[in-house]
PDB file of C-alpha atoms in Angstrom:
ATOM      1  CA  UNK A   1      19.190   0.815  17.533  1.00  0.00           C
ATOM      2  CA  UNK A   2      22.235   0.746  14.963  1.00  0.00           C
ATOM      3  CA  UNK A   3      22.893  -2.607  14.005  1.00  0.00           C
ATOM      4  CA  UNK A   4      27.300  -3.018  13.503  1.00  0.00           C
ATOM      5  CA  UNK A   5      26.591  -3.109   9.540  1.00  0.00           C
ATOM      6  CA  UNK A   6      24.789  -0.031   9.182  1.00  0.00           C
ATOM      7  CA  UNK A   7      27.623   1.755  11.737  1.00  0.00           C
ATOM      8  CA  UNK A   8      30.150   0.352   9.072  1.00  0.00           C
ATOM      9  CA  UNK A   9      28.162   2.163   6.570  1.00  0.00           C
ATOM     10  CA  UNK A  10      27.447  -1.001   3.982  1.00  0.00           C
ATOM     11  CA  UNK A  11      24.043  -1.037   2.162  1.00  0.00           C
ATOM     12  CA  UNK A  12      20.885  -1.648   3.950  1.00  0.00           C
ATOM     13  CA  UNK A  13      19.211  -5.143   3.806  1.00  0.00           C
ATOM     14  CA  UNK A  14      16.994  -6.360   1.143  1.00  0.00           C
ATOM     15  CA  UNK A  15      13.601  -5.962   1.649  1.00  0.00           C
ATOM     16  CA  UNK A  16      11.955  -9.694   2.050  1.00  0.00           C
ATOM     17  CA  UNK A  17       8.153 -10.445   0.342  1.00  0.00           C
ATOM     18  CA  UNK A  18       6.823 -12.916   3.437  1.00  0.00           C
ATOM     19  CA  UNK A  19       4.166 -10.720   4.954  1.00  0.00           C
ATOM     20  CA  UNK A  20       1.201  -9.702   3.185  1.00  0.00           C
ATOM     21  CA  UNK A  21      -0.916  -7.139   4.789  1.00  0.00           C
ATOM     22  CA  UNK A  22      -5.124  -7.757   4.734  1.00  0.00           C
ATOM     23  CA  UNK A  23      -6.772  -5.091   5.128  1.00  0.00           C
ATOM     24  CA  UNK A  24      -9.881  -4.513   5.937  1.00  0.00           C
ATOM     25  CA  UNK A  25     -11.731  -1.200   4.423  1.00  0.00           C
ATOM     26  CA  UNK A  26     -15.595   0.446   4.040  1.00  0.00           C
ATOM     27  CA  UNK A  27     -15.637  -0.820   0.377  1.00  0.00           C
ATOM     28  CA  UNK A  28     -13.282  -3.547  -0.450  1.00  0.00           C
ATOM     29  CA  UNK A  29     -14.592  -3.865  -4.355  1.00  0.00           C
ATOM     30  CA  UNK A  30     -14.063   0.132  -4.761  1.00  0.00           C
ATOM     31  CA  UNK A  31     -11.150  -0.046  -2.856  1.00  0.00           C
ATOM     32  CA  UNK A  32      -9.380  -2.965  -5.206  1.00  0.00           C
ATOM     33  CA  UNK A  33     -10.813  -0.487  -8.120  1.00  0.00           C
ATOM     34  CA  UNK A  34      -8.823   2.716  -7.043  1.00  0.00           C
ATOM     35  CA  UNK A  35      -5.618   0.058  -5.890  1.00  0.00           C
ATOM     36  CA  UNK A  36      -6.094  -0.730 -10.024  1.00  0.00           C
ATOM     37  CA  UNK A  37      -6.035   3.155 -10.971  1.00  0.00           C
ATOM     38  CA  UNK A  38      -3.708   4.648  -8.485  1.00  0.00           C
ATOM     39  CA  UNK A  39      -0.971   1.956  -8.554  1.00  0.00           C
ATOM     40  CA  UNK A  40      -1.892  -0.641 -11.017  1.00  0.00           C
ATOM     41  CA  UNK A  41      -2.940  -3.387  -9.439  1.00  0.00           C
ATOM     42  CA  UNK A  42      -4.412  -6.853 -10.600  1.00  0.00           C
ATOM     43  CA  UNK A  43      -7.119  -8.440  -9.517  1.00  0.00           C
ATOM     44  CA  UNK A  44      -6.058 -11.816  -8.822  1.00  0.00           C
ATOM     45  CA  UNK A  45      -9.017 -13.145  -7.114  1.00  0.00           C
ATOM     46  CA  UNK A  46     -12.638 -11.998  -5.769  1.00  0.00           C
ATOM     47  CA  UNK A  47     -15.144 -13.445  -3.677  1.00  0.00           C
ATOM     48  CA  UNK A  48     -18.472 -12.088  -4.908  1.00  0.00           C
ATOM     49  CA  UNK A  49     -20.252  -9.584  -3.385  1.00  0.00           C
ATOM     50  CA  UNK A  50     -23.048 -10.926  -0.664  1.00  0.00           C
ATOM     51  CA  UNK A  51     -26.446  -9.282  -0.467  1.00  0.00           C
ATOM     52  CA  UNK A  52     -25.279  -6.204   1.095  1.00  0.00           C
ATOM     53  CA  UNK A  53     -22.985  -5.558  -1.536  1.00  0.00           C
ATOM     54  CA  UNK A  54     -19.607  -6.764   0.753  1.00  0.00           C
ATOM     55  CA  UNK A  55     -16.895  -9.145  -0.100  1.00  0.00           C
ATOM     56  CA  UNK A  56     -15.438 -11.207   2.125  1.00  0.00           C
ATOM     57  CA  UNK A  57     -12.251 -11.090   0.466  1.00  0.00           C
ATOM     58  CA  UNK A  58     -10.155  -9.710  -3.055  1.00  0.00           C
ATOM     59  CA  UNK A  59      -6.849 -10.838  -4.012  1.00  0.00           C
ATOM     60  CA  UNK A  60      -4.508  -7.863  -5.689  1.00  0.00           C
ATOM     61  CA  UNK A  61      -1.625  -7.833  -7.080  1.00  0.00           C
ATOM     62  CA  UNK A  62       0.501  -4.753  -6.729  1.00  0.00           C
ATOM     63  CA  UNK A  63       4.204  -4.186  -7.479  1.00  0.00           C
ATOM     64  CA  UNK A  64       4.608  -7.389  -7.594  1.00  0.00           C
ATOM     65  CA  UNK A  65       3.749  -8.738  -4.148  1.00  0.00           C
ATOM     66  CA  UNK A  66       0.175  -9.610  -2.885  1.00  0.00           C
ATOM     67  CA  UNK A  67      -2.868  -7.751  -1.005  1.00  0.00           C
ATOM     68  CA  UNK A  68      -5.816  -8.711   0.038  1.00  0.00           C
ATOM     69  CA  UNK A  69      -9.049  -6.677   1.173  1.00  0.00           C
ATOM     70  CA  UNK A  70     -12.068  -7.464   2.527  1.00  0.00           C
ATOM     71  CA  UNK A  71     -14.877  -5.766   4.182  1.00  0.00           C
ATOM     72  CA  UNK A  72     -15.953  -5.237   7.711  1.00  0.00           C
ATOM     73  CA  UNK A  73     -17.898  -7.846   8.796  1.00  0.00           C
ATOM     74  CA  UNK A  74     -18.868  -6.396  12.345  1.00  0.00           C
ATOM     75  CA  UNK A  75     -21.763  -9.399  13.204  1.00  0.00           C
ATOM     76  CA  UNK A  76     -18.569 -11.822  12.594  1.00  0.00           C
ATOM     77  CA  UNK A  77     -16.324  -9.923  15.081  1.00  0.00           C
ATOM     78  CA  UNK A  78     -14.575  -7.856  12.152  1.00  0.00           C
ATOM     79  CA  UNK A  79     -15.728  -4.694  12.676  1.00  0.00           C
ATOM     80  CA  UNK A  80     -14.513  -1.263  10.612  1.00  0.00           C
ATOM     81  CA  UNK A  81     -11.887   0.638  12.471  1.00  0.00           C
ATOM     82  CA  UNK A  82     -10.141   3.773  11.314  1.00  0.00           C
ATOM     83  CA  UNK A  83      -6.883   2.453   9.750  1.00  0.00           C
ATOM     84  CA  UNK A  84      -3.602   4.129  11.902  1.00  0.00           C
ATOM     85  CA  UNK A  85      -0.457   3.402  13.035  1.00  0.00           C
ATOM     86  CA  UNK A  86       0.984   1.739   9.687  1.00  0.00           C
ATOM     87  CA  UNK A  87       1.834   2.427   6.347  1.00  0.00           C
ATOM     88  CA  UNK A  88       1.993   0.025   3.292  1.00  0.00           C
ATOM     89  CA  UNK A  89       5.799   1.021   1.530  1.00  0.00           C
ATOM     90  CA  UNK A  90       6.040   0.688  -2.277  1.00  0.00           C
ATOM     91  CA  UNK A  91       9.949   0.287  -3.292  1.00  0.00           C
ATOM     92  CA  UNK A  92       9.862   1.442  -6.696  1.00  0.00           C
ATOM     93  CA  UNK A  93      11.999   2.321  -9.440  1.00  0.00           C
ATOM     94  CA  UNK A  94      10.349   5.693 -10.752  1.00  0.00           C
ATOM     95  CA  UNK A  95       8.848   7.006  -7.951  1.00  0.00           C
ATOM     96  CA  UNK A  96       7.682  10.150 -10.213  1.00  0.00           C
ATOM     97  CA  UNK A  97       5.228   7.378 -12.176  1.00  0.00           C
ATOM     98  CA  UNK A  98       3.887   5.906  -9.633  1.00  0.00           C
ATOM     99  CA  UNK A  99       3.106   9.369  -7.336  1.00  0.00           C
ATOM    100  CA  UNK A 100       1.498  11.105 -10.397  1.00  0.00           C
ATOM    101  CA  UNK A 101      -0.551   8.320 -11.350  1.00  0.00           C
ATOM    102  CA  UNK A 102      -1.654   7.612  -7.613  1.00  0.00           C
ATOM    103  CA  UNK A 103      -2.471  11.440  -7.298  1.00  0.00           C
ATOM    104  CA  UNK A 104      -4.336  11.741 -10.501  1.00  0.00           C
ATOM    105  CA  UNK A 105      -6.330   8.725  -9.107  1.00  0.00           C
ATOM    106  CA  UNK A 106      -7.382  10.982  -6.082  1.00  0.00           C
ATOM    107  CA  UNK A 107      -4.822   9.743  -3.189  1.00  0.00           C
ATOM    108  CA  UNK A 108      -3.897  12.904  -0.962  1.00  0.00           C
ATOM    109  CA  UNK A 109      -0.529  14.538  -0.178  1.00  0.00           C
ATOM    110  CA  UNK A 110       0.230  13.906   3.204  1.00  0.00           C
ATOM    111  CA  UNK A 111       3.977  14.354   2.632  1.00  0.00           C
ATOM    112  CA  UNK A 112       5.413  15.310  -0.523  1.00  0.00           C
ATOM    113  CA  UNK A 113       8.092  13.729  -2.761  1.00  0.00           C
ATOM    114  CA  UNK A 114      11.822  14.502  -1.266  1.00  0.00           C
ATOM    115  CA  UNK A 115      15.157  13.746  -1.051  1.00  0.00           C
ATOM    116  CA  UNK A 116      16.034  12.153   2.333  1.00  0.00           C
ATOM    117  CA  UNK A 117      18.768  12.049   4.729  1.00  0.00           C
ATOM    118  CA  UNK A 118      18.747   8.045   4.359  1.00  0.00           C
ATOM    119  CA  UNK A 119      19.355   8.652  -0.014  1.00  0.00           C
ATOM    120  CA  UNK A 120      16.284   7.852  -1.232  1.00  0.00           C
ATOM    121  CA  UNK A 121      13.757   9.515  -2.826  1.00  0.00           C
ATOM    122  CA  UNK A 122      10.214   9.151  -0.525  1.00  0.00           C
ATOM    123  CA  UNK A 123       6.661  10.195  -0.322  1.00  0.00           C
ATOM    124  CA  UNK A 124       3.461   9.356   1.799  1.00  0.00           C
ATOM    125  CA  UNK A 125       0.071   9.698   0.607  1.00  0.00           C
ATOM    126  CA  UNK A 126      -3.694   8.635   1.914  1.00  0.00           C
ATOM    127  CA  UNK A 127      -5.821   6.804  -0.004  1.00  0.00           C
ATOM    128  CA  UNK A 128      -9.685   7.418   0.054  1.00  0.00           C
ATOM    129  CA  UNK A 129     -10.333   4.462   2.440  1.00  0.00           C
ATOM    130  CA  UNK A 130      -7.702   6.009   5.120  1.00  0.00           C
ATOM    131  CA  UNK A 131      -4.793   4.063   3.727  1.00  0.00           C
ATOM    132  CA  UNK A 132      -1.329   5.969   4.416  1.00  0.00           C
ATOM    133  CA  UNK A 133       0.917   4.849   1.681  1.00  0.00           C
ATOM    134  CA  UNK A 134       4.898   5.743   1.753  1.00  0.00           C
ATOM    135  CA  UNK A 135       6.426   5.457  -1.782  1.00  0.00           C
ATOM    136  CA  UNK A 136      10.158   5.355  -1.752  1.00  0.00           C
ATOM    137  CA  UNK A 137      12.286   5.137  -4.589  1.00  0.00           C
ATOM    138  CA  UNK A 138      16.076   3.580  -3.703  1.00  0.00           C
ATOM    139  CA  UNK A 139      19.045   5.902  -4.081  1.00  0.00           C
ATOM    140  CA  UNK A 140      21.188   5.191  -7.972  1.00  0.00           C
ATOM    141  CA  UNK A 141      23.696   2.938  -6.797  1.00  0.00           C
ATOM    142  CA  UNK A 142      26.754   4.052  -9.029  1.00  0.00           C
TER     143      UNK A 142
END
């Protein structure tokens, strides 16, 4: 649906930092690690690693808005499932910085960098734990 402003052709809404996704992936401490490489995340926070080498939950800081991790925990009802349906969207200024780095880091291509009908410049890659990540990088406003 086509809300009146966007039929009037004004600027689409600012995007609004109240949700923070939690994911839950087979290796939340080498997850956080390849968040730090690929898109330069801070650790913010870690609970330490039980016996079994799992954490419960980690704290990172990425583009300036907050995600957490933790492992499965299947014998507390949180078991591992194949992440789909989603994406997590980075809104960044220099997209090319941020794709390289994230590639170099070992995220895969699932669609490459390219101009799009909405203006922007946009990307989606997957990380090693099954994450699908879109990138986009806002049209120049002149």
């Amino acid at each position: 649906m086509v809300s009146e402003t966007q039929e009037a052709g004004n600027a689409m809404p600012p995007v609004k930092n109240g949700l923070l996704p939690y994911l839950t992936v087979d290796g939340a401490v080498k997850a956080a690690e390849f968040y730090k490489r690929a898109f330069g995340a801070e650790e913010a926070f870690r609970v330490p690693v039980d016996e079994q080498g799992r954490t419960m939950h980690v704290h990172l800081y990425v583009n300036n808005s907050s995600l957490m991790l933790s492992d499965a925990y299947p014998e507390h009802g949180h078991p591992l499932t194949k992440p789909q349906s989603f994406s997590l969207q980075l809104v960044v200024d220099d997209i090319d910085f941020w794709w390289e780095r994230a590639v170099a880091a070992g995220a895969e291509v699932v669609m490459p960098v390219e101009l799009m009908f909405w203006g922007d410049r946009y990307g989606q890659l997957r990380d090693p734990f099954g994450v699908l990540w879109a990138i986009n990088s806002p049209a120049k406003k002149s």
